[in-house]
Amino acid sequence: MFVREMSNEECRGLLARLGFGRLATVNQNQPYIVPIYFGYRDEHLYGFTTFGRKVEWMRANPLASVEVDEVVSHFHWSSVVVLGLYQELPDTPRYRDLRLEAQLLLEKKALWWQTAYAVNQARGGSYPVDALFYRIRINEITGRKAMPDTVESSVGLSSAARPAREE
Amino acid sequence: MFVREMSNEECRGLLARLGFGRLATVNQNQPYIVPIYFGYRDEHLYGFTTFGRKVEWMRANPLASVEVDEVVSHFHWSSVVVLGLYQELPDTPRYRDLRLEAQLLLEKKALWWQTAYAVNQARGGSYPVDALFYRIRINEITGRKAMPDTVESSVGLSSAARPAREE
């Protein structure tokens, strides 16, 4: 297996294509990770969520991190890490265009609203009272890509080392 | 889709079964996420890595978070989040038994050592000079599980909504 750094363009290509990853937030030096759906354009990741621990923490400390990865097999994967800044997009005239952009980007992902909705129902809440749009401004982006070497390529064809995800 | 909290036993069952997730670390309120392989037993997650940003940050601030998830389809997934404390397992007589336990747990995961090795090679390093064992003590563990409702179950059988991961 060879591992190499991904170019900026490769990193952004993965963000645009996947739209699913993990978000880390921090409170008093304690990190916390949750899975998220997001839409990507230019310098921002756009998301939709209900109010909870991650929003509470990012309101107090807007520094955030998002990681996405694509695993074809143990020898063949890509992982991109974003360091960024949280910004809420409230339901006011000033943010109308940005909220619309967030919604248009997220609508490319099937059922993007449903997780926030269902989690809220599990808490006994109602939709969409405490649902909100937000975005993460990208401050730093890095990525690594692993490719199989020639021996692993042949091993990878056997059933013993079949891809972790087959689509 | 229904979302519910997972029991402590269900959360630990997922940690034991998956052995792959994401680790978040923090430096000066900035979180950082990386994918990791780990072994789980009792109150600890055991890992193996080469020296880099995440180790540097956890040496300065041992508070960490690990997330694992299993996605069968958009409507059917589980996600577990651990908040915990980093502890390094140095190559000294005092830590010999713990390092052996870490190695035995990790050996159940095929090729667990290879990612650390390959990333190190990409940096021009040599194995195993700066490779190290560590563990995360579990302080808090929570999980959520989503299940399809009756309508989604039937939709889930169509090709339009096939599982994101088929194995």
PDB file of N, CA, C and O in Angstrom, chain A residues 25-88:
ATOM      1  N   THR A  25     -16.873  18.982  17.289  1.00  0.00           N
ATOM      2  CA  THR A  25     -17.015  20.265  17.967  1.00  0.00           C
ATOM      3  C   THR A  25     -16.309  20.152  19.316  1.00  0.00           C
ATOM      4  O   THR A  25     -15.964  19.050  19.754  1.00  0.00           O
ATOM      5  N   VAL A  26     -16.100  21.288  20.000  1.00  0.00           N
ATOM      6  CA  VAL A  26     -15.308  21.287  21.239  1.00  0.00           C
ATOM      7  C   VAL A  26     -15.957  22.154  22.310  1.00  0.00           C
ATOM      8  O   VAL A  26     -16.416  23.258  22.035  1.00  0.00           O
ATOM      9  N   ASN A  27     -15.959  21.634  23.543  1.00  0.00           N
ATOM     10  CA  ASN A  27     -16.364  22.410  24.704  1.00  0.00           C
ATOM     11  C   ASN A  27     -15.369  22.144  25.826  1.00  0.00           C
ATOM     12  O   ASN A  27     -15.185  20.997  26.226  1.00  0.00           O
ATOM     13  N   GLN A  28     -14.703  23.178  26.297  1.00  0.00           N
ATOM     14  CA  GLN A  28     -13.728  23.053  27.385  1.00  0.00           C
ATOM     15  C   GLN A  28     -12.744  21.916  27.129  1.00  0.00           C
ATOM     16  O   GLN A  28     -12.556  21.038  27.972  1.00  0.00           O
ATOM     17  N   ASN A  29     -12.138  21.946  25.953  1.00  0.00           N
ATOM     18  CA  ASN A  29     -11.106  20.983  25.538  1.00  0.00           C
ATOM     19  C   ASN A  29     -11.620  19.569  25.283  1.00  0.00           C
ATOM     20  O   ASN A  29     -10.825  18.666  24.993  1.00  0.00           O
ATOM     21  N   GLN A  30     -12.947  19.340  25.431  1.00  0.00           N
ATOM     22  CA  GLN A  30     -13.513  18.013  25.160  1.00  0.00           C
ATOM     23  C   GLN A  30     -14.111  17.986  23.752  1.00  0.00           C
ATOM     24  O   GLN A  30     -15.068  18.716  23.478  1.00  0.00           O
ATOM     25  N   PRO A  31     -13.557  17.160  22.847  1.00  0.00           N
ATOM     26  CA  PRO A  31     -14.164  17.055  21.510  1.00  0.00           C
ATOM     27  C   PRO A  31     -15.377  16.116  21.517  1.00  0.00           C
ATOM     28  O   PRO A  31     -15.541  15.297  22.424  1.00  0.00           O
ATOM     29  N   TYR A  32     -16.191  16.236  20.493  1.00  0.00           N
ATOM     30  CA  TYR A  32     -17.433  15.455  20.346  1.00  0.00           C
ATOM     31  C   TYR A  32     -17.676  15.291  18.848  1.00  0.00           C
ATOM     32  O   TYR A  32     -17.616  16.266  18.098  1.00  0.00           O
ATOM     33  N   ILE A  33     -17.924  14.063  18.388  1.00  0.00           N
ATOM     34  CA  ILE A  33     -18.097  13.786  16.950  1.00  0.00           C
ATOM     35  C   ILE A  33     -19.521  13.318  16.663  1.00  0.00           C
ATOM     36  O   ILE A  33     -20.050  12.488  17.393  1.00  0.00           O
ATOM     37  N   VAL A  34     -20.107  13.814  15.588  1.00  0.00           N
ATOM     38  CA  VAL A  34     -21.395  13.292  15.115  1.00  0.00           C
ATOM     39  C   VAL A  34     -21.353  13.159  13.589  1.00  0.00           C
ATOM     40  O   VAL A  34     -20.663  13.922  12.905  1.00  0.00           O
ATOM     41  N   PRO A  35     -22.100  12.193  13.044  1.00  0.00           N
ATOM     42  CA  PRO A  35     -22.201  12.078  11.584  1.00  0.00           C
ATOM     43  C   PRO A  35     -23.084  13.201  11.034  1.00  0.00           C
ATOM     44  O   PRO A  35     -24.049  13.591  11.691  1.00  0.00           O
ATOM     45  N   ILE A  36     -22.763  13.717   9.849  1.00  0.00           N
ATOM     46  CA  ILE A  36     -23.591  14.765   9.229  1.00  0.00           C
ATOM     47  C   ILE A  36     -23.718  14.543   7.715  1.00  0.00           C
ATOM     48  O   ILE A  36     -22.843  13.964   7.083  1.00  0.00           O
ATOM     49  N   TYR A  37     -24.824  15.036   7.172  1.00  0.00           N
ATOM     50  CA  TYR A  37     -24.937  15.259   5.731  1.00  0.00           C
ATOM     51  C   TYR A  37     -24.573  16.714   5.473  1.00  0.00           C
ATOM     52  O   TYR A  37     -24.843  17.584   6.307  1.00  0.00           O
ATOM     53  N   PHE A  38     -23.980  17.003   4.325  1.00  0.00           N
ATOM     54  CA  PHE A  38     -23.665  18.396   4.013  1.00  0.00           C
ATOM     55  C   PHE A  38     -23.663  18.605   2.501  1.00  0.00           C
ATOM     56  O   PHE A  38     -23.559  17.649   1.723  1.00  0.00           O
ATOM     57  N   GLY A  39     -23.798  19.885   2.119  1.00  0.00           N
ATOM     58  CA  GLY A  39     -23.592  20.272   0.731  1.00  0.00           C
ATOM     59  C   GLY A  39     -22.322  21.108   0.676  1.00  0.00           C
ATOM     60  O   GLY A  39     -21.995  21.801   1.635  1.00  0.00           O
ATOM     61  N   TYR A  40     -21.582  21.027  -0.423  1.00  0.00           N
ATOM     62  CA  TYR A  40     -20.313  21.766  -0.515  1.00  0.00           C
ATOM     63  C   TYR A  40     -20.345  22.730  -1.695  1.00  0.00           C
ATOM     64  O   TYR A  40     -20.791  22.373  -2.799  1.00  0.00           O
ATOM     65  N   ARG A  41     -19.905  23.976  -1.457  1.00  0.00           N
ATOM     66  CA  ARG A  41     -19.631  24.893  -2.564  1.00  0.00           C
ATOM     67  C   ARG A  41     -18.535  25.870  -2.157  1.00  0.00           C
ATOM     68  O   ARG A  41     -18.590  26.456  -1.069  1.00  0.00           O
ATOM     69  N   ASP A  42     -17.564  26.053  -3.038  1.00  0.00           N
ATOM     70  CA  ASP A  42     -16.479  27.017  -2.849  1.00  0.00           C
ATOM     71  C   ASP A  42     -15.787  26.852  -1.490  1.00  0.00           C
ATOM     72  O   ASP A  42     -15.133  25.866  -1.272  1.00  0.00           O
ATOM     73  N   GLU A  43     -15.999  27.804  -0.588  1.00  0.00           N
ATOM     74  CA  GLU A  43     -15.255  27.766   0.683  1.00  0.00           C
ATOM     75  C   GLU A  43     -16.106  27.324   1.867  1.00  0.00           C
ATOM     76  O   GLU A  43     -15.731  27.549   3.025  1.00  0.00           O
ATOM     77  N   HIS A  44     -17.287  26.697   1.595  1.00  0.00           N
ATOM     78  CA  HIS A  44     -18.181  26.356   2.702  1.00  0.00           C
ATOM     79  C   HIS A  44     -18.812  24.969   2.555  1.00  0.00           C
ATOM     80  O   HIS A  44     -19.092  24.517   1.443  1.00  0.00           O
ATOM     81  N   LEU A  45     -19.052  24.338   3.702  1.00  0.00           N
ATOM     82  CA  LEU A  45     -19.912  23.166   3.809  1.00  0.00           C
ATOM     83  C   LEU A  45     -21.217  23.632   4.441  1.00  0.00           C
ATOM     84  O   LEU A  45     -21.196  24.334   5.456  1.00  0.00           O
ATOM     85  N   TYR A  46     -22.359  23.255   3.840  1.00  0.00           N
ATOM     86  CA  TYR A  46     -23.669  23.692   4.333  1.00  0.00           C
ATOM     87  C   TYR A  46     -24.405  22.523   4.968  1.00  0.00           C
ATOM     88  O   TYR A  46     -24.446  21.424   4.399  1.00  0.00           O
ATOM     89  N   GLY A  47     -25.020  22.758   6.153  1.00  0.00           N
ATOM     90  CA  GLY A  47     -25.733  21.685   6.847  1.00  0.00           C
ATOM     91  C   GLY A  47     -27.069  22.129   7.403  1.00  0.00           C
ATOM     92  O   GLY A  47     -27.397  23.323   7.423  1.00  0.00           O
ATOM     93  N   PHE A  48     -27.844  21.127   7.848  1.00  0.00           N
ATOM     94  CA  PHE A  48     -29.177  21.346   8.408  1.00  0.00           C
ATOM     95  C   PHE A  48     -29.295  20.419   9.608  1.00  0.00           C
ATOM     96  O   PHE A  48     -28.960  19.235   9.515  1.00  0.00           O
ATOM     97  N   THR A  49     -29.740  20.927  10.736  1.00  0.00           N
ATOM     98  CA  THR A  49     -29.797  20.092  11.942  1.00  0.00           C
ATOM     99  C   THR A  49     -30.844  20.624  12.897  1.00  0.00           C
ATOM    100  O   THR A  49     -31.391  21.712  12.685  1.00  0.00           O
ATOM    101  N   THR A  50     -31.151  19.834  13.923  1.00  0.00           N
ATOM    102  CA  THR A  50     -31.967  20.358  15.021  1.00  0.00           C
ATOM    103  C   THR A  50     -31.021  20.809  16.130  1.00  0.00           C
ATOM    104  O   THR A  50     -29.856  20.413  16.171  1.00  0.00           O
ATOM    105  N   PHE A  51     -31.555  21.616  17.028  1.00  0.00           N
ATOM    106  CA  PHE A  51     -30.728  22.107  18.122  1.00  0.00           C
ATOM    107  C   PHE A  51     -30.322  20.953  19.023  1.00  0.00           C
ATOM    108  O   PHE A  51     -31.117  20.080  19.326  1.00  0.00           O
ATOM    109  N   GLY A  52     -29.064  20.936  19.445  1.00  0.00           N
ATOM    110  CA  GLY A  52     -28.568  19.877  20.323  1.00  0.00           C
ATOM    111  C   GLY A  52     -27.164  20.231  20.767  1.00  0.00           C
ATOM    112  O   GLY A  52     -26.719  21.368  20.602  1.00  0.00           O
ATOM    113  N   ARG A  53     -26.452  19.219  21.288  1.00  0.00           N
ATOM    114  CA  ARG A  53     -25.135  19.467  21.868  1.00  0.00           C
ATOM    115  C   ARG A  53     -24.180  20.133  20.880  1.00  0.00           C
ATOM    116  O   ARG A  53     -23.468  21.065  21.223  1.00  0.00           O
ATOM    117  N   LYS A  54     -24.163  19.652  19.606  1.00  0.00           N
ATOM    118  CA  LYS A  54     -23.158  20.182  18.675  1.00  0.00           C
ATOM    119  C   LYS A  54     -23.408  21.663  18.375  1.00  0.00           C
ATOM    120  O   LYS A  54     -22.466  22.452  18.268  1.00  0.00           O
ATOM    121  N   VAL A  55     -24.684  22.063  18.242  1.00  0.00           N
ATOM    122  CA  VAL A  55     -24.992  23.476  17.969  1.00  0.00           C
ATOM    123  C   VAL A  55     -24.668  24.335  19.197  1.00  0.00           C
ATOM    124  O   VAL A  55     -24.052  25.399  19.079  1.00  0.00           O
ATOM    125  N   GLU A  56     -25.046  23.817  20.356  1.00  0.00           N
ATOM    126  CA  GLU A  56     -24.759  24.536  21.604  1.00  0.00           C
ATOM    127  C   GLU A  56     -23.247  24.788  21.728  1.00  0.00           C
ATOM    128  O   GLU A  56     -22.807  25.894  22.031  1.00  0.00           O
ATOM    129  N   TRP A  57     -22.469  23.747  21.444  1.00  0.00           N
ATOM    130  CA  TRP A  57     -21.015  23.874  21.566  1.00  0.00           C
ATOM    131  C   TRP A  57     -20.437  24.813  20.516  1.00  0.00           C
ATOM    132  O   TRP A  57     -19.532  25.601  20.792  1.00  0.00           O
ATOM    133  N   MET A  58     -20.946  24.747  19.265  1.00  0.00           N
ATOM    134  CA  MET A  58     -20.376  25.598  18.205  1.00  0.00           C
ATOM    135  C   MET A  58     -20.800  27.055  18.368  1.00  0.00           C
ATOM    136  O   MET A  58     -20.097  27.959  17.902  1.00  0.00           O
ATOM    137  N   ARG A  59     -21.943  27.306  19.022  1.00  0.00           N
ATOM    138  CA  ARG A  59     -22.295  28.690  19.318  1.00  0.00           C
ATOM    139  C   ARG A  59     -21.292  29.289  20.305  1.00  0.00           C
ATOM    140  O   ARG A  59     -20.935  30.460  20.215  1.00  0.00           O
ATOM    141  N   ALA A  60     -20.830  28.468  21.257  1.00  0.00           N
ATOM    142  CA  ALA A  60     -19.862  28.948  22.253  1.00  0.00           C
ATOM    143  C   ALA A  60     -18.439  28.979  21.684  1.00  0.00           C
ATOM    144  O   ALA A  60     -17.645  29.858  22.015  1.00  0.00           O
ATOM    145  N   ASN A  61     -18.114  27.990  20.819  1.00  0.00           N
ATOM    146  CA  ASN A  61     -16.777  27.902  20.209  1.00  0.00           C
ATOM    147  C   ASN A  61     -16.940  27.479  18.754  1.00  0.00           C
ATOM    148  O   ASN A  61     -17.186  26.309  18.474  1.00  0.00           O
ATOM    149  N   PRO A  62     -16.839  28.412  17.806  1.00  0.00           N
ATOM    150  CA  PRO A  62     -17.162  28.100  16.408  1.00  0.00           C
ATOM    151  C   PRO A  62     -16.108  27.264  15.674  1.00  0.00           C
ATOM    152  O   PRO A  62     -16.332  26.898  14.511  1.00  0.00           O
ATOM    153  N   LEU A  63     -14.989  26.917  16.312  1.00  0.00           N
ATOM    154  CA  LEU A  63     -13.983  26.109  15.628  1.00  0.00           C
ATOM    155  C   LEU A  63     -14.488  24.674  15.487  1.00  0.00           C
ATOM    156  O   LEU A  63     -14.907  24.052  16.460  1.00  0.00           O
ATOM    157  N   ALA A  64     -14.434  24.148  14.263  1.00  0.00           N
ATOM    158  CA  ALA A  64     -14.994  22.823  13.980  1.00  0.00           C
ATOM    159  C   ALA A  64     -14.075  22.060  13.036  1.00  0.00           C
ATOM    160  O   ALA A  64     -13.154  22.635  12.433  1.00  0.00           O
ATOM    161  N   SER A  65     -14.311  20.756  12.911  1.00  0.00           N
ATOM    162  CA  SER A  65     -13.570  19.933  11.956  1.00  0.00           C
ATOM    163  C   SER A  65     -14.545  18.964  11.304  1.00  0.00           C
ATOM    164  O   SER A  65     -15.460  18.459  11.955  1.00  0.00           O
ATOM    165  N   VAL A  66     -14.384  18.740   9.993  1.00  0.00           N
ATOM    166  CA  VAL A  66     -15.215  17.779   9.268  1.00  0.00           C
ATOM    167  C   VAL A  66     -14.291  16.792   8.566  1.00  0.00           C
ATOM    168  O   VAL A  66     -13.296  17.199   7.946  1.00  0.00           O
ATOM    169  N   GLU A  67     -14.606  15.508   8.677  1.00  0.00           N
ATOM    170  CA  GLU A  67     -13.813  14.479   7.995  1.00  0.00           C
ATOM    171  C   GLU A  67     -14.735  13.675   7.094  1.00  0.00           C
ATOM    172  O   GLU A  67     -15.847  13.322   7.473  1.00  0.00           O
ATOM    173  N   VAL A  68     -14.295  13.392   5.868  1.00  0.00           N
ATOM    174  CA  VAL A  68     -15.018  12.482   4.975  1.00  0.00           C
ATOM    175  C   VAL A  68     -14.041  11.408   4.510  1.00  0.00           C
ATOM    176  O   VAL A  68     -12.842  11.661   4.372  1.00  0.00           O
ATOM    177  N   ASP A  69     -14.539  10.199   4.318  1.00  0.00           N
ATOM    178  CA  ASP A  69     -13.662   9.184   3.753  1.00  0.00           C
ATOM    179  C   ASP A  69     -14.444   8.257   2.859  1.00  0.00           C
ATOM    180  O   ASP A  69     -15.657   8.111   2.972  1.00  0.00           O
ATOM    181  N   GLU A  70     -13.709   7.652   1.947  1.00  0.00           N
ATOM    182  CA  GLU A  70     -14.275   6.700   0.989  1.00  0.00           C
ATOM    183  C   GLU A  70     -13.368   5.475   1.005  1.00  0.00           C
ATOM    184  O   GLU A  70     -12.192   5.577   0.646  1.00  0.00           O
ATOM    185  N   VAL A  71     -13.929   4.355   1.469  1.00  0.00           N
ATOM    186  CA  VAL A  71     -13.127   3.141   1.616  1.00  0.00           C
ATOM    187  C   VAL A  71     -13.564   2.125   0.566  1.00  0.00           C
ATOM    188  O   VAL A  71     -14.677   1.607   0.619  1.00  0.00           O
ATOM    189  N   VAL A  72     -12.697   1.866  -0.415  1.00  0.00           N
ATOM    190  CA  VAL A  72     -12.977   0.837  -1.417  1.00  0.00           C
ATOM    191  C   VAL A  72     -12.515  -0.516  -0.879  1.00  0.00           C
ATOM    192  O   VAL A  72     -13.204  -1.519  -1.000  1.00  0.00           O
ATOM    193  N   SER A  73     -11.341  -0.534  -0.269  1.00  0.00           N
ATOM    194  CA  SER A  73     -10.819  -1.732   0.387  1.00  0.00           C
ATOM    195  C   SER A  73      -9.776  -1.270   1.398  1.00  0.00           C
ATOM    196  O   SER A  73      -9.496  -0.078   1.511  1.00  0.00           O
ATOM    197  N   HIS A  74      -9.214  -2.218   2.131  1.00  0.00           N
ATOM    198  CA  HIS A  74      -8.191  -1.866   3.122  1.00  0.00           C
ATOM    199  C   HIS A  74      -7.022  -1.127   2.462  1.00  0.00           C
ATOM    200  O   HIS A  74      -6.395  -0.270   3.078  1.00  0.00           O
ATOM    201  N   PHE A  75      -6.733  -1.452   1.203  1.00  0.00           N
ATOM    202  CA  PHE A  75      -5.573  -0.883   0.511  1.00  0.00           C
ATOM    203  C   PHE A  75      -5.916   0.328  -0.344  1.00  0.00           C
ATOM    204  O   PHE A  75      -5.053   0.880  -1.007  1.00  0.00           O
ATOM    205  N   HIS A  76      -7.191   0.682  -0.404  1.00  0.00           N
ATOM    206  CA  HIS A  76      -7.622   1.651  -1.400  1.00  0.00           C
ATOM    207  C   HIS A  76      -8.684   2.558  -0.768  1.00  0.00           C
ATOM    208  O   HIS A  76      -9.861   2.202  -0.705  1.00  0.00           O
ATOM    209  N   TRP A  77      -8.240   3.708  -0.284  1.00  0.00           N
ATOM    210  CA  TRP A  77      -9.168   4.615   0.398  1.00  0.00           C
ATOM    211  C   TRP A  77      -8.678   6.053   0.276  1.00  0.00           C
ATOM    212  O   TRP A  77      -7.510   6.312  -0.053  1.00  0.00           O
ATOM    213  N   SER A  78      -9.594   6.991   0.521  1.00  0.00           N
ATOM    214  CA  SER A  78      -9.260   8.418   0.572  1.00  0.00           C
ATOM    215  C   SER A  78      -9.895   8.999   1.824  1.00  0.00           C
ATOM    216  O   SER A  78     -10.998   8.609   2.202  1.00  0.00           O
ATOM    217  N   SER A  79      -9.206   9.950   2.455  1.00  0.00           N
ATOM    218  CA  SER A  79      -9.739  10.618   3.638  1.00  0.00           C
ATOM    219  C   SER A  79      -9.364  12.101   3.582  1.00  0.00           C
ATOM    220  O   SER A  79      -8.206  12.445   3.354  1.00  0.00           O
ATOM    221  N   VAL A  80     -10.370  12.969   3.757  1.00  0.00           N
ATOM    222  CA  VAL A  80     -10.139  14.413   3.715  1.00  0.00           C
ATOM    223  C   VAL A  80     -10.570  15.031   5.040  1.00  0.00           C
ATOM    224  O   VAL A  80     -11.636  14.696   5.574  1.00  0.00           O
ATOM    225  N   VAL A  81      -9.733  15.914   5.594  1.00  0.00           N
ATOM    226  CA  VAL A  81     -10.032  16.587   6.860  1.00  0.00           C
ATOM    227  C   VAL A  81     -10.079  18.093   6.638  1.00  0.00           C
ATOM    228  O   VAL A  81      -9.148  18.677   6.080  1.00  0.00           O
ATOM    229  N   VAL A  82     -11.176  18.701   7.081  1.00  0.00           N
ATOM    230  CA  VAL A  82     -11.358  20.148   6.998  1.00  0.00           C
ATOM    231  C   VAL A  82     -11.278  20.745   8.407  1.00  0.00           C
ATOM    232  O   VAL A  82     -11.898  20.215   9.330  1.00  0.00           O
ATOM    233  N   LEU A  83     -10.516  21.815   8.579  1.00  0.00           N
ATOM    234  CA  LEU A  83     -10.596  22.621   9.799  1.00  0.00           C
ATOM    235  C   LEU A  83     -11.353  23.880   9.407  1.00  0.00           C
ATOM    236  O   LEU A  83     -11.037  24.504   8.381  1.00  0.00           O
ATOM    237  N   GLY A  84     -12.372  24.266  10.203  1.00  0.00           N
ATOM    238  CA  GLY A  84     -13.192  25.391   9.768  1.00  0.00           C
ATOM    239  C   GLY A  84     -13.913  26.105  10.883  1.00  0.00           C
ATOM    240  O   GLY A  84     -13.701  25.828  12.069  1.00  0.00           O
ATOM    241  N   LEU A  85     -14.783  27.023  10.471  1.00  0.00           N
ATOM    242  CA  LEU A  85     -15.451  27.936  11.390  1.00  0.00           C
ATOM    243  C   LEU A  85     -16.967  27.862  11.177  1.00  0.00           C
ATOM    244  O   LEU A  85     -17.463  28.019  10.058  1.00  0.00           O
ATOM    245  N   TYR A  86     -17.685  27.645  12.286  1.00  0.00           N
ATOM    246  CA  TYR A  86     -19.146  27.536  12.268  1.00  0.00           C
ATOM    247  C   TYR A  86     -19.815  28.895  12.109  1.00  0.00           C
ATOM    248  O   TYR A  86     -19.425  29.865  12.753  1.00  0.00           O
ATOM    249  N   GLN A  87     -20.832  28.946  11.243  1.00  0.00           N
ATOM    250  CA  GLN A  87     -21.656  30.149  11.124  1.00  0.00           C
ATOM    251  C   GLN A  87     -23.113  29.726  10.987  1.00  0.00           C
ATOM    252  O   GLN A  87     -23.450  28.934  10.102  1.00  0.00           O
ATOM    253  N   GLU A  88     -23.963  30.238  11.839  1.00  0.00           N
ATOM    254  CA  GLU A  88     -25.380  29.900  11.769  1.00  0.00           C
ATOM    255  C   GLU A  88     -26.047  30.757  10.707  1.00  0.00           C
ATOM    256  O   GLU A  88     -25.624  31.896  10.453  1.00  0.00           O
TER     257      GLU A  88
END
